[in-house]
XYZ file of C-alpha atoms in Angstrom:
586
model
C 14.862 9.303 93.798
C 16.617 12.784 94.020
C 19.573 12.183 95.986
C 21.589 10.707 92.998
C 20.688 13.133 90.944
C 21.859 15.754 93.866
C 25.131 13.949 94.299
C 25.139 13.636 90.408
C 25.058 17.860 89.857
C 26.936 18.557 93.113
C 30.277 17.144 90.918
C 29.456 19.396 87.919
C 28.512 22.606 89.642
C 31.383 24.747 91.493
C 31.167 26.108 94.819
C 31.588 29.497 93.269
C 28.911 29.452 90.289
C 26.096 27.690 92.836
C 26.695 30.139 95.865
C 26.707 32.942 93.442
C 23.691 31.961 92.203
C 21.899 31.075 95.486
C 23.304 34.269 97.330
C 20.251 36.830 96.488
C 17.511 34.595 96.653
C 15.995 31.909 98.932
C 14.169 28.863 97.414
C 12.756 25.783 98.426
C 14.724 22.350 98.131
C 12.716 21.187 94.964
C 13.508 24.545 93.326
C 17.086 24.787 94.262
C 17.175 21.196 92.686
C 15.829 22.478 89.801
C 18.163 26.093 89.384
C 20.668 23.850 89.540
C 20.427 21.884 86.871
C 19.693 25.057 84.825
C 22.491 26.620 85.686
C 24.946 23.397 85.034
C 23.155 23.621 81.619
C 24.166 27.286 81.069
C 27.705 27.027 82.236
C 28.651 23.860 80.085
C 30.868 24.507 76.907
C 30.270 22.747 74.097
C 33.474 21.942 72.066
C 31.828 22.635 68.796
C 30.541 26.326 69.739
C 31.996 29.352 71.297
C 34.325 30.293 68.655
C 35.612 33.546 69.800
C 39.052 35.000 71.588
C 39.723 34.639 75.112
C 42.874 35.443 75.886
C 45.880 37.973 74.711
C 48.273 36.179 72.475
C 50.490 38.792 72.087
C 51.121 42.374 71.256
C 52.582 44.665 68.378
C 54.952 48.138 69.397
C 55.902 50.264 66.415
C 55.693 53.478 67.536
C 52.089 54.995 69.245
C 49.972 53.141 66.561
C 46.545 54.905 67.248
C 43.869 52.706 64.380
C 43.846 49.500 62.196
C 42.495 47.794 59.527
C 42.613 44.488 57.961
C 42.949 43.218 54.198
C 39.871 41.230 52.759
C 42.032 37.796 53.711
C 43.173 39.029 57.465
C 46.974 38.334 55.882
C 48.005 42.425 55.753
C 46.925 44.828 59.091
C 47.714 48.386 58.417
C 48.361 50.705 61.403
C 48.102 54.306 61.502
C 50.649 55.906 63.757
C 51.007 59.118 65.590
C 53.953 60.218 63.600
C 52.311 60.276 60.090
C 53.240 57.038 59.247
C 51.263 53.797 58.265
C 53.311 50.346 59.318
C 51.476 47.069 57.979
C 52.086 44.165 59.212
C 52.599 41.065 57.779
C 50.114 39.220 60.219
C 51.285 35.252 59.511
C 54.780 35.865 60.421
C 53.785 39.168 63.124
C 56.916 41.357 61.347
C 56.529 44.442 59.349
C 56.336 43.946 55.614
C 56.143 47.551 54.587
C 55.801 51.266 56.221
C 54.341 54.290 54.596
C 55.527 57.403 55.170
C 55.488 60.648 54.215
C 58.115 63.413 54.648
C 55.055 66.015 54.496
C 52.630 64.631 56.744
C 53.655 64.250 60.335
C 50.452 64.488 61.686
C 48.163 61.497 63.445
C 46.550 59.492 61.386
C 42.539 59.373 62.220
C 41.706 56.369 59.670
C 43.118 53.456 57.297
C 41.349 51.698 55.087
C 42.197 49.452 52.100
C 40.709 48.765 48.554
C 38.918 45.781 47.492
C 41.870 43.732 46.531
C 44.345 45.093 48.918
C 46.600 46.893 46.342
C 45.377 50.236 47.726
C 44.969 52.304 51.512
C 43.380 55.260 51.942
C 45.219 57.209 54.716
C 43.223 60.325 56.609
C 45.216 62.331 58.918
C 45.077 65.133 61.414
C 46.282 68.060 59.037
C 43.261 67.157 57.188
C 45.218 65.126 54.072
C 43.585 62.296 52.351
C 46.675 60.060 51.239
C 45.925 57.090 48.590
C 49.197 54.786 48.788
C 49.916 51.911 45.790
C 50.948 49.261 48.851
C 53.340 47.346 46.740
C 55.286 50.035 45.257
C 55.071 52.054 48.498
C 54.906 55.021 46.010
C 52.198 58.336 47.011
C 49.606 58.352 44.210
C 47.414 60.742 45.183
C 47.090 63.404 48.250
C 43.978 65.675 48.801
C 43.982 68.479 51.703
C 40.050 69.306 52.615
C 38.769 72.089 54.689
C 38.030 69.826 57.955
C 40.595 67.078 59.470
C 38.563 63.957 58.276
C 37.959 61.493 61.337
C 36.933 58.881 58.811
C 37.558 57.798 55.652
C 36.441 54.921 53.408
C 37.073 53.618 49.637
C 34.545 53.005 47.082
C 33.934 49.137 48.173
C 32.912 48.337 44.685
C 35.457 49.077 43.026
C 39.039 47.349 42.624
C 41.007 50.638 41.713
C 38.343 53.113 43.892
C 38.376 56.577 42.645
C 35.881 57.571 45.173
C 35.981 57.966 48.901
C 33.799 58.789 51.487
C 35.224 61.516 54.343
C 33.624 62.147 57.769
C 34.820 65.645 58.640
C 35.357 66.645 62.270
C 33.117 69.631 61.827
C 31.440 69.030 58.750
C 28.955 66.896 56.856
C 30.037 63.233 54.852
C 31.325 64.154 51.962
C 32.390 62.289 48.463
C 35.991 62.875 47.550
C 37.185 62.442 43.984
C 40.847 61.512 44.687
C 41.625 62.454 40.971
C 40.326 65.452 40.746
C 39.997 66.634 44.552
C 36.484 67.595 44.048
C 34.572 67.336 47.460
C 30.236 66.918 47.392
C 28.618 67.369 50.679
C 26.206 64.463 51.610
C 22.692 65.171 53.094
C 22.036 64.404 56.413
C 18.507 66.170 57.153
C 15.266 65.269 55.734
C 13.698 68.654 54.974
C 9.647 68.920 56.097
C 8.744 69.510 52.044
C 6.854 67.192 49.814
C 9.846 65.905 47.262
C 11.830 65.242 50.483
C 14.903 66.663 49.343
C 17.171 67.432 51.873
C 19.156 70.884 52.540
C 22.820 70.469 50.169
C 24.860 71.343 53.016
C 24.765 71.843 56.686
C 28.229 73.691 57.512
C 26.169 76.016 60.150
C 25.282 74.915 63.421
C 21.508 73.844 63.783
C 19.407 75.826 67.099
C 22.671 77.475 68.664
C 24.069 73.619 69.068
C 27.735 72.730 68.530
C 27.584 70.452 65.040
C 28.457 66.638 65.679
C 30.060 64.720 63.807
C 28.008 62.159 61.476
C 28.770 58.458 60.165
C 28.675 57.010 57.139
C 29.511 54.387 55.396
C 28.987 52.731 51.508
C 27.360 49.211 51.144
C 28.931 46.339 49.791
C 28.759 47.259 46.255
C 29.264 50.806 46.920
C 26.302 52.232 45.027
C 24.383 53.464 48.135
C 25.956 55.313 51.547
C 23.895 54.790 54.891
C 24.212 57.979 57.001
C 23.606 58.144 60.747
C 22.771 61.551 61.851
C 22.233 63.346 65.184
C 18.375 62.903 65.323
C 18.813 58.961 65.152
C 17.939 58.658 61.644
C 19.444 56.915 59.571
C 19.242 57.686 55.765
C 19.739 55.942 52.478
C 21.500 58.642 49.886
C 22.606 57.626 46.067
C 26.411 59.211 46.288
C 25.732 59.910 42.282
C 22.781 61.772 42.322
C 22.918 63.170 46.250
C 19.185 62.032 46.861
C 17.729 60.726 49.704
C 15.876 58.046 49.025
C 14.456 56.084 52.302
C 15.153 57.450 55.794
C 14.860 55.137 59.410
C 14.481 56.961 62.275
C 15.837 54.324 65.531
C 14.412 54.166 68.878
C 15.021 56.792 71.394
C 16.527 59.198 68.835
C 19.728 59.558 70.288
C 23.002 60.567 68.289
C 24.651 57.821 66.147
C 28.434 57.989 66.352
C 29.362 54.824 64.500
C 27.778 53.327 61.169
C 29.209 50.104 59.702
C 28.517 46.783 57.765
C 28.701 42.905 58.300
C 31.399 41.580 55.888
C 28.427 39.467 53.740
C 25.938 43.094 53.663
C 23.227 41.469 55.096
C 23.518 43.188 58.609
C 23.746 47.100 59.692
C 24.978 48.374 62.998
C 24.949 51.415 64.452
C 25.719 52.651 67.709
C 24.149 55.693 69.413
C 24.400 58.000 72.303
C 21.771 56.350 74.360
C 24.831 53.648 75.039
C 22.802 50.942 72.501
C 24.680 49.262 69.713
C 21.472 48.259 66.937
C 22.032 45.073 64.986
C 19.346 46.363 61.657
C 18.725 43.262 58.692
C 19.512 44.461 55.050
C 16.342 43.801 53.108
C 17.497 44.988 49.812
C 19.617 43.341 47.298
C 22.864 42.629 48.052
C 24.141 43.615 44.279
C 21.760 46.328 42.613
C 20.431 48.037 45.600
C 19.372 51.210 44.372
C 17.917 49.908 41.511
C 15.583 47.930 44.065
C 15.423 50.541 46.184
C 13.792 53.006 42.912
C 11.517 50.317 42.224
C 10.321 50.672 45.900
C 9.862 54.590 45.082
C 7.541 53.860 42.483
C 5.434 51.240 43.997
C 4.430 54.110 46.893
C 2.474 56.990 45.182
C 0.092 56.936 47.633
C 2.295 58.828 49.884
C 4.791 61.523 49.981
C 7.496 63.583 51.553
C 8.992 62.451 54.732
C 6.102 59.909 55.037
C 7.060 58.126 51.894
C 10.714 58.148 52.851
C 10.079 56.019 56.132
C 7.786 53.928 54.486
C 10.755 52.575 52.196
C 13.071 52.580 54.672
C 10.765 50.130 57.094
C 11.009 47.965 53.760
C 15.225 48.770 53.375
C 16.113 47.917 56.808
C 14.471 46.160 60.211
C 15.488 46.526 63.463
C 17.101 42.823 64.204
C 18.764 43.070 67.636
C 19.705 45.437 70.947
C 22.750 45.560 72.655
C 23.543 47.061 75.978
C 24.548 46.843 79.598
C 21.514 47.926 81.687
C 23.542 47.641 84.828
C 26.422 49.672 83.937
C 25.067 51.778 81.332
C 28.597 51.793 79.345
C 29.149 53.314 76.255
C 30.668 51.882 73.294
C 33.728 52.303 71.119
C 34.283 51.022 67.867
C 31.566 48.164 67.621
C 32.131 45.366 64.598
C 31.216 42.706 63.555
C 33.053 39.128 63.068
C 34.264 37.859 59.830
C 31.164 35.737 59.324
C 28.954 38.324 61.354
C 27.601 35.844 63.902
C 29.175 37.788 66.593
C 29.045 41.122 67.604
C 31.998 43.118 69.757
C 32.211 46.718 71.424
C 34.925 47.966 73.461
C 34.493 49.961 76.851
C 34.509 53.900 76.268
C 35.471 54.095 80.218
C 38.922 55.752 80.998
C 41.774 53.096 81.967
C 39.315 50.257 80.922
C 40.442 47.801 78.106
C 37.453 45.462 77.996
C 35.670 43.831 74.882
C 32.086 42.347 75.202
C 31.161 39.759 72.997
C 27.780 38.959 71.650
C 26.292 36.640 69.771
C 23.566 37.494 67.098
C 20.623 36.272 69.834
C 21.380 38.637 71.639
C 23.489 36.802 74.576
C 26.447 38.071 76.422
C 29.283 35.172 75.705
C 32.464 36.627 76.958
C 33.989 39.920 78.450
C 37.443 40.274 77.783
C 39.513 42.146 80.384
C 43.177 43.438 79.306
C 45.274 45.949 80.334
C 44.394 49.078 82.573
C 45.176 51.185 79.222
C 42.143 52.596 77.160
C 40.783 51.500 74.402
C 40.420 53.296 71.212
C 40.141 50.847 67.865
C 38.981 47.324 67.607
C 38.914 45.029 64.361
C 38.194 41.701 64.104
C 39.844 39.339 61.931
C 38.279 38.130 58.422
C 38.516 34.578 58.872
C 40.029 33.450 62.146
C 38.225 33.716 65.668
C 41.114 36.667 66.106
C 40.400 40.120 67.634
C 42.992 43.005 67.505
C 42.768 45.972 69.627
C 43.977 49.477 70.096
C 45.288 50.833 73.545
C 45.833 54.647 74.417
C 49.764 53.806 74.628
C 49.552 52.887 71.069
C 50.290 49.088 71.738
C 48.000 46.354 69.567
C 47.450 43.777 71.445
C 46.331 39.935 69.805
C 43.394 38.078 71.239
C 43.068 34.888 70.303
C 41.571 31.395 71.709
C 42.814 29.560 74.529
C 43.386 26.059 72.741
C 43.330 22.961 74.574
C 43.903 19.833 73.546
C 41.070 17.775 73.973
C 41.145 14.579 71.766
C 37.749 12.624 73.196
C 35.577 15.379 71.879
C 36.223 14.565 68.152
C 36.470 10.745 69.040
C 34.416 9.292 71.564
C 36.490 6.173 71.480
C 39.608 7.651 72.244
C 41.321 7.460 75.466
C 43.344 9.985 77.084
C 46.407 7.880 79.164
C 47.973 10.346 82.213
C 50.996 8.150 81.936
C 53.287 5.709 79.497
C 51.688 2.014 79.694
C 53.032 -0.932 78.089
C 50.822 -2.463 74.325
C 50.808 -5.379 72.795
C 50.300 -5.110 69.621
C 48.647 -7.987 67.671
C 50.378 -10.028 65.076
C 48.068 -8.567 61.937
C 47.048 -4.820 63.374
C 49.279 -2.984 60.847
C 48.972 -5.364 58.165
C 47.709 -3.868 54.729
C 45.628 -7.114 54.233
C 44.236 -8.417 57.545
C 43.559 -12.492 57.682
C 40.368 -11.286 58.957
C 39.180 -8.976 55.724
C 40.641 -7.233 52.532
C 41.316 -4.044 52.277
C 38.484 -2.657 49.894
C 39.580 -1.558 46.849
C 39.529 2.304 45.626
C 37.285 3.120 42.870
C 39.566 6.064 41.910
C 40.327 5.742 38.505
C 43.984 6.468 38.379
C 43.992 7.797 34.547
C 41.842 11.276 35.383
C 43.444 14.341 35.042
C 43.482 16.581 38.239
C 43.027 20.180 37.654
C 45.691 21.761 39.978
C 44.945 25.299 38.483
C 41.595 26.533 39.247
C 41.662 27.835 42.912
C 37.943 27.099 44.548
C 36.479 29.906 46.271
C 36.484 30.296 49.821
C 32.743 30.385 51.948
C 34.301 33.522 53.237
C 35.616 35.384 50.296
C 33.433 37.274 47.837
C 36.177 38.259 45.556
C 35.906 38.025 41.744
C 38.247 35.463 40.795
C 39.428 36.962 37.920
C 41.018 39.786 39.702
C 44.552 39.337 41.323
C 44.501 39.673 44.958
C 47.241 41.258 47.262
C 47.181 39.289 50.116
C 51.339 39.226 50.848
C 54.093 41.433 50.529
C 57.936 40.479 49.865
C 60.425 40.926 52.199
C 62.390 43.827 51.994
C 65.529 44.134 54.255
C 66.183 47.524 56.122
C 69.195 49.156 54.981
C 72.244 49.750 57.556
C 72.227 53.192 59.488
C 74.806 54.945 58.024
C 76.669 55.312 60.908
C 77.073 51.713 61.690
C 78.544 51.593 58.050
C 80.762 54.307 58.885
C 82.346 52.342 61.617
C 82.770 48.841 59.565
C 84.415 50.678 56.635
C 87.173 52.056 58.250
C 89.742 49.489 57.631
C 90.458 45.760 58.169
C 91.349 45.753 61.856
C 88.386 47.418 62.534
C 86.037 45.434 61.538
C 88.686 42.250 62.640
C 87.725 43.600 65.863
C 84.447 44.361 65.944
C 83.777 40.776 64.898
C 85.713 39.361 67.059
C 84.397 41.728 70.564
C 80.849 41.690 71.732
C 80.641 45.140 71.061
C 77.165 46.770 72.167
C 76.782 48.059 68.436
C 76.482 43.865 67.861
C 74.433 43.053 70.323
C 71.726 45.775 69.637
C 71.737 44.339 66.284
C 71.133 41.084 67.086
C 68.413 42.014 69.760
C 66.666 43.731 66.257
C 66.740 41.139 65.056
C 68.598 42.824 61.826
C 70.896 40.572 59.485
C 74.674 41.581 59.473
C 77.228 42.278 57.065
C 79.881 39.966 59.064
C 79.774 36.510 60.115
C 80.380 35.710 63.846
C 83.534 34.227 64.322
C 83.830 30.387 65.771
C 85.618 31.267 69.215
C 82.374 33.581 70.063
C 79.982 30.349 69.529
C 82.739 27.862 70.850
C 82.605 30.449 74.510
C 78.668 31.039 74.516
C 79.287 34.541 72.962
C 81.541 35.888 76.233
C 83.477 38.874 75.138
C 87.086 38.372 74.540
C 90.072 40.687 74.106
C 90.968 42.553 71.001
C 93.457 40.848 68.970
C 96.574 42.756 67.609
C 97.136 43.177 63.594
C 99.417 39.446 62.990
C 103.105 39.705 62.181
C 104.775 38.580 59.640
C 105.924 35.135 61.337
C 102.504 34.607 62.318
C 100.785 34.761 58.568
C 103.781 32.684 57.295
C 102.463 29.999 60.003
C 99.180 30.718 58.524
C 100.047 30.172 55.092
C 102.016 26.849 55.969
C 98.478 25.788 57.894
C 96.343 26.029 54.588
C 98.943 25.014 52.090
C 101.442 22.373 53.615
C 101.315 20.117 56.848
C 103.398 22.476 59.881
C 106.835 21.601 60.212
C 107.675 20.181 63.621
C 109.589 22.720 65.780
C 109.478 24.247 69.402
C 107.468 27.146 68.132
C 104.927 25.001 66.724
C 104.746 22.390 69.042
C 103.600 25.530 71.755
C 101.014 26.189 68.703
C 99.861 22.584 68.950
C 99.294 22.616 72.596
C 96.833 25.222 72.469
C 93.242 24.625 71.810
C 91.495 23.782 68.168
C 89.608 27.057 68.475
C 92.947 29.201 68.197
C 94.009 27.392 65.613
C 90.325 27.948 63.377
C 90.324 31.654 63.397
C 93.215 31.575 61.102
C 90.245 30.240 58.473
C 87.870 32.838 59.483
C 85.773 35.243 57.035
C 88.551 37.895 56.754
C 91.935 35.978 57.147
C 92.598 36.458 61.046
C 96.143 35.106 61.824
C 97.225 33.844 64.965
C 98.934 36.499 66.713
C 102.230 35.833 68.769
């Protein structure tokens, strides 16, 4: 009874997968049987799930591009840059659409980040600017210099025009920026020991002769409450109006949280802490009106008070929903996101020359480990809507990850047959016909006199945008202007540029390898050779434009001078109709 069965798995299961497995442990026959049959089970893809990157599609160079961030629609990707400057990326087409720059900032840029409709990005930099760009005029609108080079920096995520940012200082607590005015108010992130559980305004000095670390925060999807992670693994629940905390969650082990950030829908919190975890926490509150919920909660508990009281609403804010980690490696984790529909969960490798990305789903499992380049990595973002990851090496390349796509027609019909070769059909006399002998086609109950409303745009299951606000999701095209020295060179006079056009100058071919449009057409004889350089031509004489002239106006006399013209080959005769009139020279 089990040797079919055997012979039946033994075509399923690689060599490699079922001596890995057996290697380390010794079993009966029965349970080897049985192992087996798990492990087939575990190894199997289904065609409908495992809808994540797998391999590098390709890879953006502009510069040492150090961070990214994506537009609410994945259309835009903004790049920070080592220069100062902030390139985005038109990410249909993979060309740049715009780049930021400005002539006082030529510092790194720590952070982008863009507004809720994309007509906005937030720029933080090394020489501790904040920079607030209009992205279709590519016009400064605001620029704010703090008192600590901000390592992070995020926009008011309720708002459309954001006046309000949030700043993570290198040395320094979170702090709310007003970009109009360039007033800065220091966020909270200790619970002080007393019984109305306010905490301490500031906390510039260092706490017990220790360095101060950095702290992460972020805002919530409406923006009207900012989740701080601080170094005693707590993570509190301030009101950025008022500057109260109002529920606190202290997370296992205590360690130091580093990074603090949001599923696109609000419903899930991550954070990821020193002890080398990444935390997957379940928003219980309100997606819109949160801290009015989260007062209610406050007056409900009067039973309790002070620090006490504070945990108490934050076990009813957030609950722990899933661990992440590698037990074998202990690794710890860079920039950890979410997906663009939150069901998976990625963090890059902190190692030195590593570039791997470990996927998760929201069980819990390890799906995929994605090895690149022996280049660190140092930013990760995950595209809104496709099954797209884009990542960050330390030789400021952004590489593409994307799914390996094959065609595979029999998993969406069963009935379909895949032919390894051309064969010969048949095709009955009625197969195409619109009326078969057989049946009638059934007729459509569409009644053909309804209006069909080709103006209201339906929203999207991944968009949470208000409809009634206009949406930046592409830029036009703007061609780059000539280097002035190249226009130097083509304005000199006619035979100049006659011969530029006409050699395959190096000054042409680096054009065309950039790809950048010319002010000249090439001539016919370069495409009628393949391109191959030819000699410079001499200025025509006289004779030679009067021949021209009789070409275009009259048919050529018949002489000995032009019956040597004739004998030569079409192509000499068609530059006398090129772009700027060059004759045939004697």
């Amino acid at each position: 009874m089990n040797a079919p069965i055997i012979g039946q798995l033994s075509l399923s299961l690689s060599p490699f997968h079922f001596f890995h497995f057996i290697s380390g442990f010794s079993f009966s026959y029965t349970n080897i049987m049985f192992y087996q049959i798990y492990f087939v089970g575990f190894y199997r893809k289904d065609p409908l799930q495992g809808d994540f990157p797998e391999v590098i599609e390709e890879y953006l160079q502009h510069g040492l591009m150090k961070c990214i961030a994506f537009n609410r629609r994945g259309t835009l990707l903004a790049a920070g840059c080592t220069d100062g400057s902030c390139v985005i990326w038109d990410f249909e087409t993979r060309g740049i659409a715009k780049e930021l720059r400005d002539k006082d900032c030529v510092a790194a840029i720590t952070s982008v980040c863009w507004s809720k409709y994309g007509h906005r990005i937030l720029v933080s930099a090394a020489d501790k600017s904040l920079t607030l760009w209009d992205v279709v005029s590519g016009e400064k609108i605001t620029c704010i210099t703090l008192q600590q080079t901000p390592l992070l920096a995020r926009l008011h995520s309720g708002s459309s025009t954001p006046s309000l940012c949030l700043a993570c200082p290198l040395s320094s607590a979170p702090m709310i920026v007003d970009l109009n005015t360039g007033n800065t108010t220091l966020l909270p992130v200790t619970v002080a020991d007393v019984d109305n559980g306010l905490a301490p305004p500031s906390r510039n000095k260092p706490t017990d002769g220790l360095p101060f670390t950095p702290t992460a925060a972020c805002f919530n999807k409406c923006g009207d409450l900012v989740y701080v992670g601080n170094s005693k693994g707590e993570i509190l629940i301030i009101d950025p109006k008022s500057i109260q905390v109002h529920a606190m969650v202290p997370t296992p082990g205590g360690a130091v949280i580093k990074n603090i950030v949001f599923s696109r829908n609000g419903q899930f919190l991550l954070t990821n802490s020193n002890d080398r975890t990444i935390r997957i926490y379940e928003n219980l509150l309100p997606l819109k009106d949160g801290l009015m919920a989260l007062e209610d909660l406050n007056k409900t508990l009067d039973e309790v008070a002070g620090v006490e009281r504070m945990k108490v609403v934050g076990s009813r804010c957030l609950a722990l929903f899933r661990e992440f980690q590698d037990i074998i490696t202990k690794v710890h984790w860079k920039a950890p996101c979410f997906s663009g529909d939150g069901e998976w969960v990625i963090g890059g490798s902190a190692s030195k020359g590593e570039h791997k990305i470990y996927i998760w789903d929201r069980a819990g499992h390890l799906v995929k480990i994605l090895e690149g380049p022996k280049e660190a990595l140092i930013d990760l973002a995950w595209h809104p809507v496709h099954p797209i990851i884009v990542s960050v090496s330390l030789t400021g390349l952004v590489y593409i990850w994307a799914k390996d796509h094959t065609e595979n027609w029999s998993a969406f019909a069963p009935d379909f047959k895949e032919l390894e070769e051309n064969e010969e059909y048949v095709e009955c006399e009625d197969e195409f016909d619109l009326i078969p002998g057989t049946e009638k086609v059934k007729e459509s109950d569409i009644n053909q006199d309804d209006e069909v409303d080709i103006v209201t745009v339906e929203k999207d299951a991944f968009s949470d945008s208000d409809v009634s606000q206009e949406e930046l999701c592409f830029l036009p095209a703007t061609p780059c202007p000539d280097v002035l020295e190249q226009q130097d060179k083509c304005v000199g006079s006619s035979s100049k540029v006659m011969d530029s056009n006409n050699s395959g100058s190096p000054l042409s071919e680096e054009a065309e390898q950039n790809g950048q449009a010319t002010n000249h057409a090439s001539s016919p004889l370069e495409e009628d050779t393949g391109g191959t350089r030819m000699k410079r031509k001499r200025k025509p004489s006289e004779k030679g434009l009067e021949l021209q002239a009789g070409k275009v106006g009259k048919p050529l006399k018949s002489s000995g001078r032009l019956s040597k013209l004739k004998s030569k080959p079409d192509t000499d005769l068609d530059i006398g109709n090129g772009m700027y009139g060059d004759g045939v020279s004697d």
